[in-house]
mmCIF file of C-alpha atoms and ligand atoms in Angstrom:
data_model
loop_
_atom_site.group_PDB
_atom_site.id
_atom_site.type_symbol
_atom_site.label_atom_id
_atom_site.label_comp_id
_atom_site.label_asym_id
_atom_site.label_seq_id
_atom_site.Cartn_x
_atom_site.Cartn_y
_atom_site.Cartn_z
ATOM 1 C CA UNK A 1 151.588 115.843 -78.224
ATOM 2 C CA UNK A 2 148.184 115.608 -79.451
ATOM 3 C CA UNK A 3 146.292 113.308 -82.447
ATOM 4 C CA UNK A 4 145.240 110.010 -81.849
ATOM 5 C CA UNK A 5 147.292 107.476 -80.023
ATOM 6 C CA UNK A 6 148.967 104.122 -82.115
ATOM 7 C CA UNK A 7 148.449 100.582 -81.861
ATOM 8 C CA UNK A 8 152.621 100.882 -81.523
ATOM 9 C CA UNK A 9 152.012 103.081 -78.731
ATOM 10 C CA UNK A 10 149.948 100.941 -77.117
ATOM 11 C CA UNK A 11 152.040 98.168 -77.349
ATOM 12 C CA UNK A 12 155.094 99.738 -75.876
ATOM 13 C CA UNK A 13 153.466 100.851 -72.930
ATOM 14 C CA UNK A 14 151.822 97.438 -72.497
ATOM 15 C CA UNK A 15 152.992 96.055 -68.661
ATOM 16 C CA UNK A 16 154.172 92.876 -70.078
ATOM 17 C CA UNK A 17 155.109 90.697 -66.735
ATOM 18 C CA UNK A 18 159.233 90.149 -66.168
ATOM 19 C CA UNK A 19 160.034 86.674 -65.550
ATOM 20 C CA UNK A 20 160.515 88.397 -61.839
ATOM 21 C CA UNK A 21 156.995 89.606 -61.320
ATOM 22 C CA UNK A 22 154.782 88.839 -59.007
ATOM 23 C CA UNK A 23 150.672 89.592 -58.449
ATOM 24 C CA UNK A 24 151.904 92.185 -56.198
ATOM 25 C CA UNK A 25 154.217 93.679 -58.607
ATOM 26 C CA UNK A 26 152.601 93.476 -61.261
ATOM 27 C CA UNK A 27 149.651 95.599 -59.518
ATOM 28 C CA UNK A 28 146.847 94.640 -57.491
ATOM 29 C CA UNK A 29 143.355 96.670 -58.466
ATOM 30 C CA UNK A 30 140.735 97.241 -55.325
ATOM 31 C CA UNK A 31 136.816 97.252 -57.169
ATOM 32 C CA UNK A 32 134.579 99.366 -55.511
ATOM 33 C CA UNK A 33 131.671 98.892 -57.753
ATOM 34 C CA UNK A 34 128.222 97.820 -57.826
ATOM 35 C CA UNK A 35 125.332 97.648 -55.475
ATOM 36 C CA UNK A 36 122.532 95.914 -53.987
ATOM 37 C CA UNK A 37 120.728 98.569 -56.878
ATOM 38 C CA UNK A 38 123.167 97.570 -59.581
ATOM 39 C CA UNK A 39 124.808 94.331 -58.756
ATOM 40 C CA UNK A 40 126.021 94.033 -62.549
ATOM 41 C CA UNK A 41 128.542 96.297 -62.254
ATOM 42 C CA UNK A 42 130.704 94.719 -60.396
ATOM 43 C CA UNK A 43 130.618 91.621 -62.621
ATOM 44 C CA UNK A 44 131.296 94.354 -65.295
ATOM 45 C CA UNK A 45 134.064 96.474 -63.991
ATOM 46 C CA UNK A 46 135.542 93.370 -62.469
ATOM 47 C CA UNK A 47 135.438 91.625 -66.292
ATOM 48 C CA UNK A 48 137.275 94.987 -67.787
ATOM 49 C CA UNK A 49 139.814 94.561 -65.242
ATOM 50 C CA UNK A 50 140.351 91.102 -65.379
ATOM 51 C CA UNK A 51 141.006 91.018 -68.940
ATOM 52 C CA UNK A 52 143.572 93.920 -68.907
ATOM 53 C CA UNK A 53 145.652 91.402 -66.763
ATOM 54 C CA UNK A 54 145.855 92.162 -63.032
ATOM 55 C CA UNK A 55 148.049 90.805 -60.667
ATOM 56 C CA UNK A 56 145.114 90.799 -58.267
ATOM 57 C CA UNK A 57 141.391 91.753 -58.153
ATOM 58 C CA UNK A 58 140.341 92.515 -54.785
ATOM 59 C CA UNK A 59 136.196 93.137 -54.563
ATOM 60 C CA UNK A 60 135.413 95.881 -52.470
ATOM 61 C CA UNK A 61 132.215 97.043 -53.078
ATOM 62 C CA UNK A 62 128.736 96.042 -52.133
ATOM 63 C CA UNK A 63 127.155 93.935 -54.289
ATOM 64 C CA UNK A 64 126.399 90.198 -52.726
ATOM 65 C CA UNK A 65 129.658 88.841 -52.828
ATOM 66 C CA UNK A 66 128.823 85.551 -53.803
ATOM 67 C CA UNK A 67 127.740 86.738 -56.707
ATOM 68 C CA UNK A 68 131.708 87.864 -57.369
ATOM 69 C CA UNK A 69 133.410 84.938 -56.444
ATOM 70 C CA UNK A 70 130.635 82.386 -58.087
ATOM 71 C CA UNK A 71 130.932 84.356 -61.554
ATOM 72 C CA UNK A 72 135.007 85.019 -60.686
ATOM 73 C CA UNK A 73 136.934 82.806 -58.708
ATOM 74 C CA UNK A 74 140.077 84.542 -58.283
ATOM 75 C CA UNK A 75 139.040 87.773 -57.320
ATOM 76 C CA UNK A 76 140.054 88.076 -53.830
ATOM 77 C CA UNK A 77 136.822 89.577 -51.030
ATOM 78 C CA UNK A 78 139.596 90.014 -48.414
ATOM 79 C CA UNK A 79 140.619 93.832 -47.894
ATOM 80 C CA UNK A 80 144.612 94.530 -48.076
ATOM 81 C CA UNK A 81 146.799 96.338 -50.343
ATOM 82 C CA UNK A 82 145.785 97.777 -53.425
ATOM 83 C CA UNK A 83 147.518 100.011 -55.869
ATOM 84 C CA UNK A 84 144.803 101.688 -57.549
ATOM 85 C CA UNK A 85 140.887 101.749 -56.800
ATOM 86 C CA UNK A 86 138.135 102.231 -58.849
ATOM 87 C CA UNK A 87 135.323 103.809 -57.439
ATOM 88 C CA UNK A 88 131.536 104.814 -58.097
ATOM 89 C CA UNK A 89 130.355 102.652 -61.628
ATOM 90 C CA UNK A 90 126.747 101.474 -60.505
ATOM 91 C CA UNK A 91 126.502 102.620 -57.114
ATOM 92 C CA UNK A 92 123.217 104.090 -58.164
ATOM 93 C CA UNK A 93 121.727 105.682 -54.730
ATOM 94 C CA UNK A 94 123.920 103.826 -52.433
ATOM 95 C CA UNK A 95 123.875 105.785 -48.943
ATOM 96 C CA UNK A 96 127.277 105.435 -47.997
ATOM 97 C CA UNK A 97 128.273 106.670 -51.119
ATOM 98 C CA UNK A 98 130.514 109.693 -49.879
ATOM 99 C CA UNK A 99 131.994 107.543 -47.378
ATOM 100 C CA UNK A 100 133.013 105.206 -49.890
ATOM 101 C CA UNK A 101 134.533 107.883 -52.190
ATOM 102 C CA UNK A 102 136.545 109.198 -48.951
ATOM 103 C CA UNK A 103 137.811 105.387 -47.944
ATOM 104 C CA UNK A 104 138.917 105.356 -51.888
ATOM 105 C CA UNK A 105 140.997 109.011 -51.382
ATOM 106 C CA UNK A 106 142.561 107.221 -47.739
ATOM 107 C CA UNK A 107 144.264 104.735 -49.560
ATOM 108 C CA UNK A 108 146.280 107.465 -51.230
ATOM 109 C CA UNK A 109 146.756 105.516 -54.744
ATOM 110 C CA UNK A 110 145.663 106.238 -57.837
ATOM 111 C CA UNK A 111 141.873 106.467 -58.553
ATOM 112 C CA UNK A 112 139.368 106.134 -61.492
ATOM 113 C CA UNK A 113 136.122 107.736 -60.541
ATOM 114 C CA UNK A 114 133.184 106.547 -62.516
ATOM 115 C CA UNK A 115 129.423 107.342 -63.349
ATOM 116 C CA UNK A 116 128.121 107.920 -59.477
ATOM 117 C CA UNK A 117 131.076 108.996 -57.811
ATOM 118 C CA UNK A 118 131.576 111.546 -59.825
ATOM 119 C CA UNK A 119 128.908 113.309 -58.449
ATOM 120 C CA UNK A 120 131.118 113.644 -55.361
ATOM 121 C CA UNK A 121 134.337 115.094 -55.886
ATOM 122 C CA UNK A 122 136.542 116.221 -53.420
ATOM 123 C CA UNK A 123 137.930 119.771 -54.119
ATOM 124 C CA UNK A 124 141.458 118.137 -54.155
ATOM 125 C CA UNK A 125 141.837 115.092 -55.955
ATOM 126 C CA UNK A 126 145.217 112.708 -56.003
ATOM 127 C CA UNK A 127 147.747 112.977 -58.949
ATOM 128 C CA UNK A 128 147.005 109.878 -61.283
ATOM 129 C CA UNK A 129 143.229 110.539 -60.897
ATOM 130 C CA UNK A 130 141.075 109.249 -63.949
ATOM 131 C CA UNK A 131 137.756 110.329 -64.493
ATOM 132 C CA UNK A 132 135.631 109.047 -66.740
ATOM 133 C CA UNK A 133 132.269 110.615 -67.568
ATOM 134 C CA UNK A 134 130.191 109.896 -70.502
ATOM 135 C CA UNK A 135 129.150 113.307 -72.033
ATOM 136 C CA UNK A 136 125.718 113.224 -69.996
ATOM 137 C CA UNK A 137 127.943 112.814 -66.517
ATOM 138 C CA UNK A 138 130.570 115.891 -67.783
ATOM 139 C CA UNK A 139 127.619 118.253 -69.119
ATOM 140 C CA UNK A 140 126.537 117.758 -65.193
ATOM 141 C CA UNK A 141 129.797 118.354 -63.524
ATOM 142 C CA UNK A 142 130.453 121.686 -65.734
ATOM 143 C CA UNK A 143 127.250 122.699 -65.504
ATOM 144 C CA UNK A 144 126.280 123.060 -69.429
ATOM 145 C CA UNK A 145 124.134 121.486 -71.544
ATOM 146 C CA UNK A 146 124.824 117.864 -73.285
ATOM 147 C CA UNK A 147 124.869 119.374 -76.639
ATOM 148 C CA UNK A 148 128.212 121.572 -75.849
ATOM 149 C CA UNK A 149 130.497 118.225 -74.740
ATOM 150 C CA UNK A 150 128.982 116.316 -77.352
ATOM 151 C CA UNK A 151 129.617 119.826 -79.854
ATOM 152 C CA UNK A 152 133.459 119.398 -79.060
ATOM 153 C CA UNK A 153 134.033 116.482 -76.932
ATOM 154 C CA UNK A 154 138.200 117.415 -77.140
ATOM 155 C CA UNK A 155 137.527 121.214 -75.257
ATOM 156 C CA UNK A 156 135.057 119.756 -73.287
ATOM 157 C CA UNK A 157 137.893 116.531 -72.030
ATOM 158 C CA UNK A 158 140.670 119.704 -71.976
ATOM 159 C CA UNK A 159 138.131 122.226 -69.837
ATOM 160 C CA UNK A 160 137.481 119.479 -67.408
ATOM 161 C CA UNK A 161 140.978 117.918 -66.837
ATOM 162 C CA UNK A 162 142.067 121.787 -65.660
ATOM 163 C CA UNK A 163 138.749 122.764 -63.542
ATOM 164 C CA UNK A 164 139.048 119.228 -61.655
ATOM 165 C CA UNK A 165 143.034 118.722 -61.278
ATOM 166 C CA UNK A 166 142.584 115.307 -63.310
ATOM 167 C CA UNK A 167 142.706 113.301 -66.120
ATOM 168 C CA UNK A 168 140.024 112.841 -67.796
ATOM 169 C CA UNK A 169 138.560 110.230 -70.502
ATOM 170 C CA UNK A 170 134.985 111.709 -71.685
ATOM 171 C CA UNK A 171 133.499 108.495 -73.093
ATOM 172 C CA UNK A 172 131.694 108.086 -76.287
ATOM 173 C CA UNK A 173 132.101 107.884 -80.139
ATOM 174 C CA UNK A 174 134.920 110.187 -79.991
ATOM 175 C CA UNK A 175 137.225 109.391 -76.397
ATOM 176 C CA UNK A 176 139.339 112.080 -76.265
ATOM 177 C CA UNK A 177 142.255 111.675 -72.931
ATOM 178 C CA UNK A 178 142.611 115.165 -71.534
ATOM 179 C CA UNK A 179 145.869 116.166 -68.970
ATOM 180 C CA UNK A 180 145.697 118.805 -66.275
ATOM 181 C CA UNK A 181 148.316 120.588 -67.806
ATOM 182 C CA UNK A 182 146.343 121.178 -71.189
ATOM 183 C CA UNK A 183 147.570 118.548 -73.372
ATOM 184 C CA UNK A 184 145.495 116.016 -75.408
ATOM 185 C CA UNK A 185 145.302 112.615 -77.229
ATOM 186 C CA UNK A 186 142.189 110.595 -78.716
ATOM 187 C CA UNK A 187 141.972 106.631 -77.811
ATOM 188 C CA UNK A 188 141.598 104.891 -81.091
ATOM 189 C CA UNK A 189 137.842 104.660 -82.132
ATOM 190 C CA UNK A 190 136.150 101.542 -82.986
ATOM 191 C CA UNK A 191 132.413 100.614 -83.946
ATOM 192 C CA UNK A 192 129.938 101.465 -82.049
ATOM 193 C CA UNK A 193 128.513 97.308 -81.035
ATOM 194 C CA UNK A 194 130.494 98.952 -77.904
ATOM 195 C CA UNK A 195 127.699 101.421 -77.314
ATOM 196 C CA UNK A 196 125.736 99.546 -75.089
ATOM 197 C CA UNK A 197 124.860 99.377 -71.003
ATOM 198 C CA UNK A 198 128.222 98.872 -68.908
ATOM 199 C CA UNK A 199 130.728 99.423 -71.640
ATOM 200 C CA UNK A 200 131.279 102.198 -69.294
ATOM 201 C CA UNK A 201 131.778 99.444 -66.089
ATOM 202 C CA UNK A 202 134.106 97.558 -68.161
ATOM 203 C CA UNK A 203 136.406 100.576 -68.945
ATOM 204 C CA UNK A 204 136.719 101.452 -65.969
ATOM 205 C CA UNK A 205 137.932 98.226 -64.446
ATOM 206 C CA UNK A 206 140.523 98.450 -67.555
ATOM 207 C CA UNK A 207 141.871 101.739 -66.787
ATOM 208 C CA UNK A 208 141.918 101.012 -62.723
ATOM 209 C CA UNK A 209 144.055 97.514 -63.934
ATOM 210 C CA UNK A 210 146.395 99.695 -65.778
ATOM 211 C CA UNK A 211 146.524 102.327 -63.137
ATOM 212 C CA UNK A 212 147.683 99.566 -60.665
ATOM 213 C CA UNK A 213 150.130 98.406 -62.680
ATOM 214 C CA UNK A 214 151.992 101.955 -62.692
ATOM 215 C CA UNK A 215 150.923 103.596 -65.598
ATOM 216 C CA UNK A 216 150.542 107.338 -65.688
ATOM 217 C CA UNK A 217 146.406 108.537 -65.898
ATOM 218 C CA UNK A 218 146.634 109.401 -69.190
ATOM 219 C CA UNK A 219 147.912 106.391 -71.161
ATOM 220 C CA UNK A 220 145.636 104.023 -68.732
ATOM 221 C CA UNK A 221 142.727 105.792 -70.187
ATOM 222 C CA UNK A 222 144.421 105.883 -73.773
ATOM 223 C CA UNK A 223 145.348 102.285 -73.886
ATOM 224 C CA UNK A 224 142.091 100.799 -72.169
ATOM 225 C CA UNK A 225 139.363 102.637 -73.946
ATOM 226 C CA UNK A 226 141.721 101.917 -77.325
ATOM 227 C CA UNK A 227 141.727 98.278 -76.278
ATOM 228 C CA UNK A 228 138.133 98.381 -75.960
ATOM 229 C CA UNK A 229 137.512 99.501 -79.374
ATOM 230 C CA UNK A 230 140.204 97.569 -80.982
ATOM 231 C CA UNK A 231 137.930 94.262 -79.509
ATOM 232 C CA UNK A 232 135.091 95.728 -81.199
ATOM 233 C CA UNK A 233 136.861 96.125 -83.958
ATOM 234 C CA UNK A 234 138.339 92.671 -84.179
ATOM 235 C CA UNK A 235 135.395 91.044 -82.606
ATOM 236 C CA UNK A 236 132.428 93.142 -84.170
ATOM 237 C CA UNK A 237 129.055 91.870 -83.322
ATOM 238 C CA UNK A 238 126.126 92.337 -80.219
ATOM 239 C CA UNK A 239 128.197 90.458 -77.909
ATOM 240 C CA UNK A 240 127.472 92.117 -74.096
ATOM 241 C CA UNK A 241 130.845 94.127 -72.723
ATOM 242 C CA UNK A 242 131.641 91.689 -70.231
ATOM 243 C CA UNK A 243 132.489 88.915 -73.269
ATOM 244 C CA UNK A 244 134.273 91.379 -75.531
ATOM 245 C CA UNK A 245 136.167 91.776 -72.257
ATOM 246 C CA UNK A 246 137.201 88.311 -72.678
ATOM 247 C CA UNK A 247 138.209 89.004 -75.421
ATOM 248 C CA UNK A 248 140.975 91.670 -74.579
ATOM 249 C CA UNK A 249 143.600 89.222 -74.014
ATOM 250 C CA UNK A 250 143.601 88.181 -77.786
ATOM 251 C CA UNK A 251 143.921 92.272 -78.669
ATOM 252 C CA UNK A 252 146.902 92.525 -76.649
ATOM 253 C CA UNK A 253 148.695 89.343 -77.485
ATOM 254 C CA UNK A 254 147.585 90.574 -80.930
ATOM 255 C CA UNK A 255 149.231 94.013 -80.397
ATOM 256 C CA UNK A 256 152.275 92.336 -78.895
ATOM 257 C CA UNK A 257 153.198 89.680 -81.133
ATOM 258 C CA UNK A 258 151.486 90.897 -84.611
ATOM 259 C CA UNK A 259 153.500 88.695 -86.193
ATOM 260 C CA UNK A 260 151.864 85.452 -84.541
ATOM 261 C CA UNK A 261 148.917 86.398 -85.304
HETATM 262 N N1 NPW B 307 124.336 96.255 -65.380
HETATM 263 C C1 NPW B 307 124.502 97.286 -64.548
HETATM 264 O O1 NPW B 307 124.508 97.120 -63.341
HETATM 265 C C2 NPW B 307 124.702 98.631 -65.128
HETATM 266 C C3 NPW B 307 124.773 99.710 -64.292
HETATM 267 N N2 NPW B 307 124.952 100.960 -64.743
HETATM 268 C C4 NPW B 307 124.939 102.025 -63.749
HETATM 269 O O2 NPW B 307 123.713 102.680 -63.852
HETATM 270 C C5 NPW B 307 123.836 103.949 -63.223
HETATM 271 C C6 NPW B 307 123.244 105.007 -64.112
HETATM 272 O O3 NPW B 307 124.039 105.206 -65.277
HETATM 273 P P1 NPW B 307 123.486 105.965 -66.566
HETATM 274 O O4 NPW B 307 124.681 106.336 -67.325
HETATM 275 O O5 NPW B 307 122.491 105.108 -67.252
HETATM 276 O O6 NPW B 307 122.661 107.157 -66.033
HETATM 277 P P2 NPW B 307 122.992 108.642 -65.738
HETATM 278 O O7 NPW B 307 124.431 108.847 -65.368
HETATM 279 O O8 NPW B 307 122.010 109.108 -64.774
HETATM 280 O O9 NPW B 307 122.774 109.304 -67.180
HETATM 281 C C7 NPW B 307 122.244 110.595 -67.184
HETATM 282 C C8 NPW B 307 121.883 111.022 -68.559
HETATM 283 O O10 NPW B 307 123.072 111.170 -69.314
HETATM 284 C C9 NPW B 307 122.793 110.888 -70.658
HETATM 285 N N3 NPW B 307 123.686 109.840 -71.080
HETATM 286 C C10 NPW B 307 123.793 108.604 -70.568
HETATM 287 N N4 NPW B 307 124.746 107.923 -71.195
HETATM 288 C C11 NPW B 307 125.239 108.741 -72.134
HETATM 289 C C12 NPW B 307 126.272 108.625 -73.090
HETATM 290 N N5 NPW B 307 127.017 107.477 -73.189
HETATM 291 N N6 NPW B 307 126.548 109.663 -73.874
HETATM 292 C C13 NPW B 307 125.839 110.792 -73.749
HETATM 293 N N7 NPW B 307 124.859 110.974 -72.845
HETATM 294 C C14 NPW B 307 124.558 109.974 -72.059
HETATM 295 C C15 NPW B 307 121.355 110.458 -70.752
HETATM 296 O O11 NPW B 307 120.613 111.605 -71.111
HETATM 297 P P3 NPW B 307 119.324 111.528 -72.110
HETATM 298 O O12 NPW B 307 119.827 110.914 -73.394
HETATM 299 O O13 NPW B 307 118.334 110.663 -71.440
HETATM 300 O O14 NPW B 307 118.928 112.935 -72.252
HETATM 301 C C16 NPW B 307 121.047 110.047 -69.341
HETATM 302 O O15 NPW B 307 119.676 110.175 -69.042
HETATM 303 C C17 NPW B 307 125.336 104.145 -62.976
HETATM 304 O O16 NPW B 307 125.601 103.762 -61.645
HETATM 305 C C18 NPW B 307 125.946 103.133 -63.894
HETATM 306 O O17 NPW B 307 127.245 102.747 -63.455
HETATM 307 C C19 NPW B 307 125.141 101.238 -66.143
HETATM 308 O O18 NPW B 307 126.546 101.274 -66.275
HETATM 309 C C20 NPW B 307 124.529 100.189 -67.024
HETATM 310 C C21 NPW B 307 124.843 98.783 -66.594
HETATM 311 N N1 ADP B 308 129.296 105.578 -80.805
HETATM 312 C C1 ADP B 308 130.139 104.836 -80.080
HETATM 313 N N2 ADP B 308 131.109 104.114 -80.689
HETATM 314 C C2 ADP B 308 131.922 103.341 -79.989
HETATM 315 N N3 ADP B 308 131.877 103.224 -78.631
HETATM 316 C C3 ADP B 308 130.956 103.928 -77.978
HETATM 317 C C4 ADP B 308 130.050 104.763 -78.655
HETATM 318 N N4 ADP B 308 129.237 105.322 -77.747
HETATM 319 C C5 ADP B 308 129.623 104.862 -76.547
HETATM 320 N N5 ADP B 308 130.660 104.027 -76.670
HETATM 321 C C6 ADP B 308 131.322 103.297 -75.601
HETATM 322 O O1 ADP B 308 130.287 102.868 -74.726
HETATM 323 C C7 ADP B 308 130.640 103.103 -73.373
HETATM 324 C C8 ADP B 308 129.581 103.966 -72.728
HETATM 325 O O2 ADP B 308 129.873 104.171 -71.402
HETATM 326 P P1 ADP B 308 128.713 104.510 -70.388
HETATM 327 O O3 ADP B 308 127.724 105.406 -71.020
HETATM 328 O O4 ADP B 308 129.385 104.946 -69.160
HETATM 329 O O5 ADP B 308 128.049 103.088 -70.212
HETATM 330 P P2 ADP B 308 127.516 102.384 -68.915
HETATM 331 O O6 ADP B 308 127.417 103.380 -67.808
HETATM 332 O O7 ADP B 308 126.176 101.861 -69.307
HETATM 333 O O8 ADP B 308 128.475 101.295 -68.603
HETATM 334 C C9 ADP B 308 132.015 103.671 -73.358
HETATM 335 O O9 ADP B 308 132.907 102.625 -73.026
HETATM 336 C C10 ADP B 308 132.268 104.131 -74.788
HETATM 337 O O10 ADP B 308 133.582 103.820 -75.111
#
């Protein structure tokens, strides 16, 4: 199937909690982003993921943790089970980078790799692997020039998605959600207020929420970067990312029960 996804869509694949859930069933999302260099990130991926609903946040990265738990209270430092990890959005020049990325591929869940990690991939990457490079991070991973991804973002999200083994969501005005095996759909667009520094963090702690929860790669990426530009849309204004993230849980109610709205 290709074209652009629906709000309908969306709202069917939506993990709306069973009066059985639990935080572990309902998915638990490990956070390795952030740094000492760019302790922001974490605040910002952790925000995206947070307001995509998580049964659990679980910080593992290296920014100061106080900083976490002071600005997010029930994101959980303690290591344990996760069931998807999202890796590499503002590790900058960590050193331990590659081991990080490795730990990440251990756990043998689902992954989104963002902005530095991306710089680092393994030659065989686990099914249910996002990636999500802006056009600047896939022009360097092909090896081409900006200009051709931003010329046809959809062939660029398609070329990747087969030379990797992954999904892959190529950020920008256009977010095209590319499948190893060739096919292709576009998140629903939205204004650009959502162009701004760590947009990118937030969508990827989005998509890793989603992940954990059991969706397939390819409608995590679909219904996160759609949610973040139906915010944008509803929401339109300079607000920073990690306040139109708290704002997703109005989109989704909104695309659950349109009629309350
Ligand atoms: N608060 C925090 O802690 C934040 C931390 N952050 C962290 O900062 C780190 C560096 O991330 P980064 O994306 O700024 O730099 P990098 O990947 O070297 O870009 C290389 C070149 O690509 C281009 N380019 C960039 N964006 C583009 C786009 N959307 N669409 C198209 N092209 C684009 C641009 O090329 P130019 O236009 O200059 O020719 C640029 O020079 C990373 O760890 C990230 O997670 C940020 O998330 C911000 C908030
Ligand atoms: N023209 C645009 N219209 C709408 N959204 C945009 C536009 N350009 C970029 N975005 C959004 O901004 C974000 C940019 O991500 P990225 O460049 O990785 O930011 P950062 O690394 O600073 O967090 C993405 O979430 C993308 O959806």
């Amino acid at each position: 199937m290709t074209g652009v996804v629906t709000a309908g869509e969306i709202a069917a694949w939506w993990p709306v909690p069973g009066a059985e859930s639990h935080k572990y069933t309902r998915g638990v999302v490990g956070i390795d982003a952030g740094s000492p260099q760019y302790p922001g990130a974490a605040l910002l991926a952790i925000s995206g993921a947070l307001g995509a609903g998580p049964g659990m946040v679980r910080y593992l990265g290296s920014a100061p943790r106080d900083l976490v738990v002071g600005r997010f209270p029930s994101v959980v430092l303690a290591d344990g089970q996760v069931q998807a990890v999202v890796a590499g959005s503002g590790w900058g020049a960590l050193v331990d980078a590659g081991p990080r990325l490795r730990e990440a591929l251990e756990r043998r869940v689902p992954l989104v790799i963002d902005a530095d990690a991306l710089r680092l991939l393994p030659a065989d990457l686990p099914a249910e692997t996002l990636l999500t490079p802006h056009a600047g991070e896939l022009a360097r991973l092909l090896g081409v020039e900006r200009g051709e991804i931003e010329a046809d973002p959809v062939a660029a999200a398609v070329l990747a998605a087969g030379r990797f083994k992954a999904t892959v969501l190529l950020k920008g005005a256009v977010q095209p959600v590319a499948s190893p095996d060739g096919s292709v759909r576009l998140a629903l667009s939205g204004p650009a207020w959502t162009a701004q520094a760590g947009s990118g963090d937030v969508l990827a702690g989005a998509c890793g929420t989603l992940l954990a929860a059991g969706l397939p790669a390819g409608r995590a990426g679909l219904m996160a970067a759609s949610l973040q530009a139906l915010t944008a849309s509803r929401f339109p204004g300079p607000y920073p990312p990690d306040v139109q993230a708290s704002r997703f849980p109005e989109v989704v109610w909104g695309l659950l029960a349109p009629d309350q709205q």
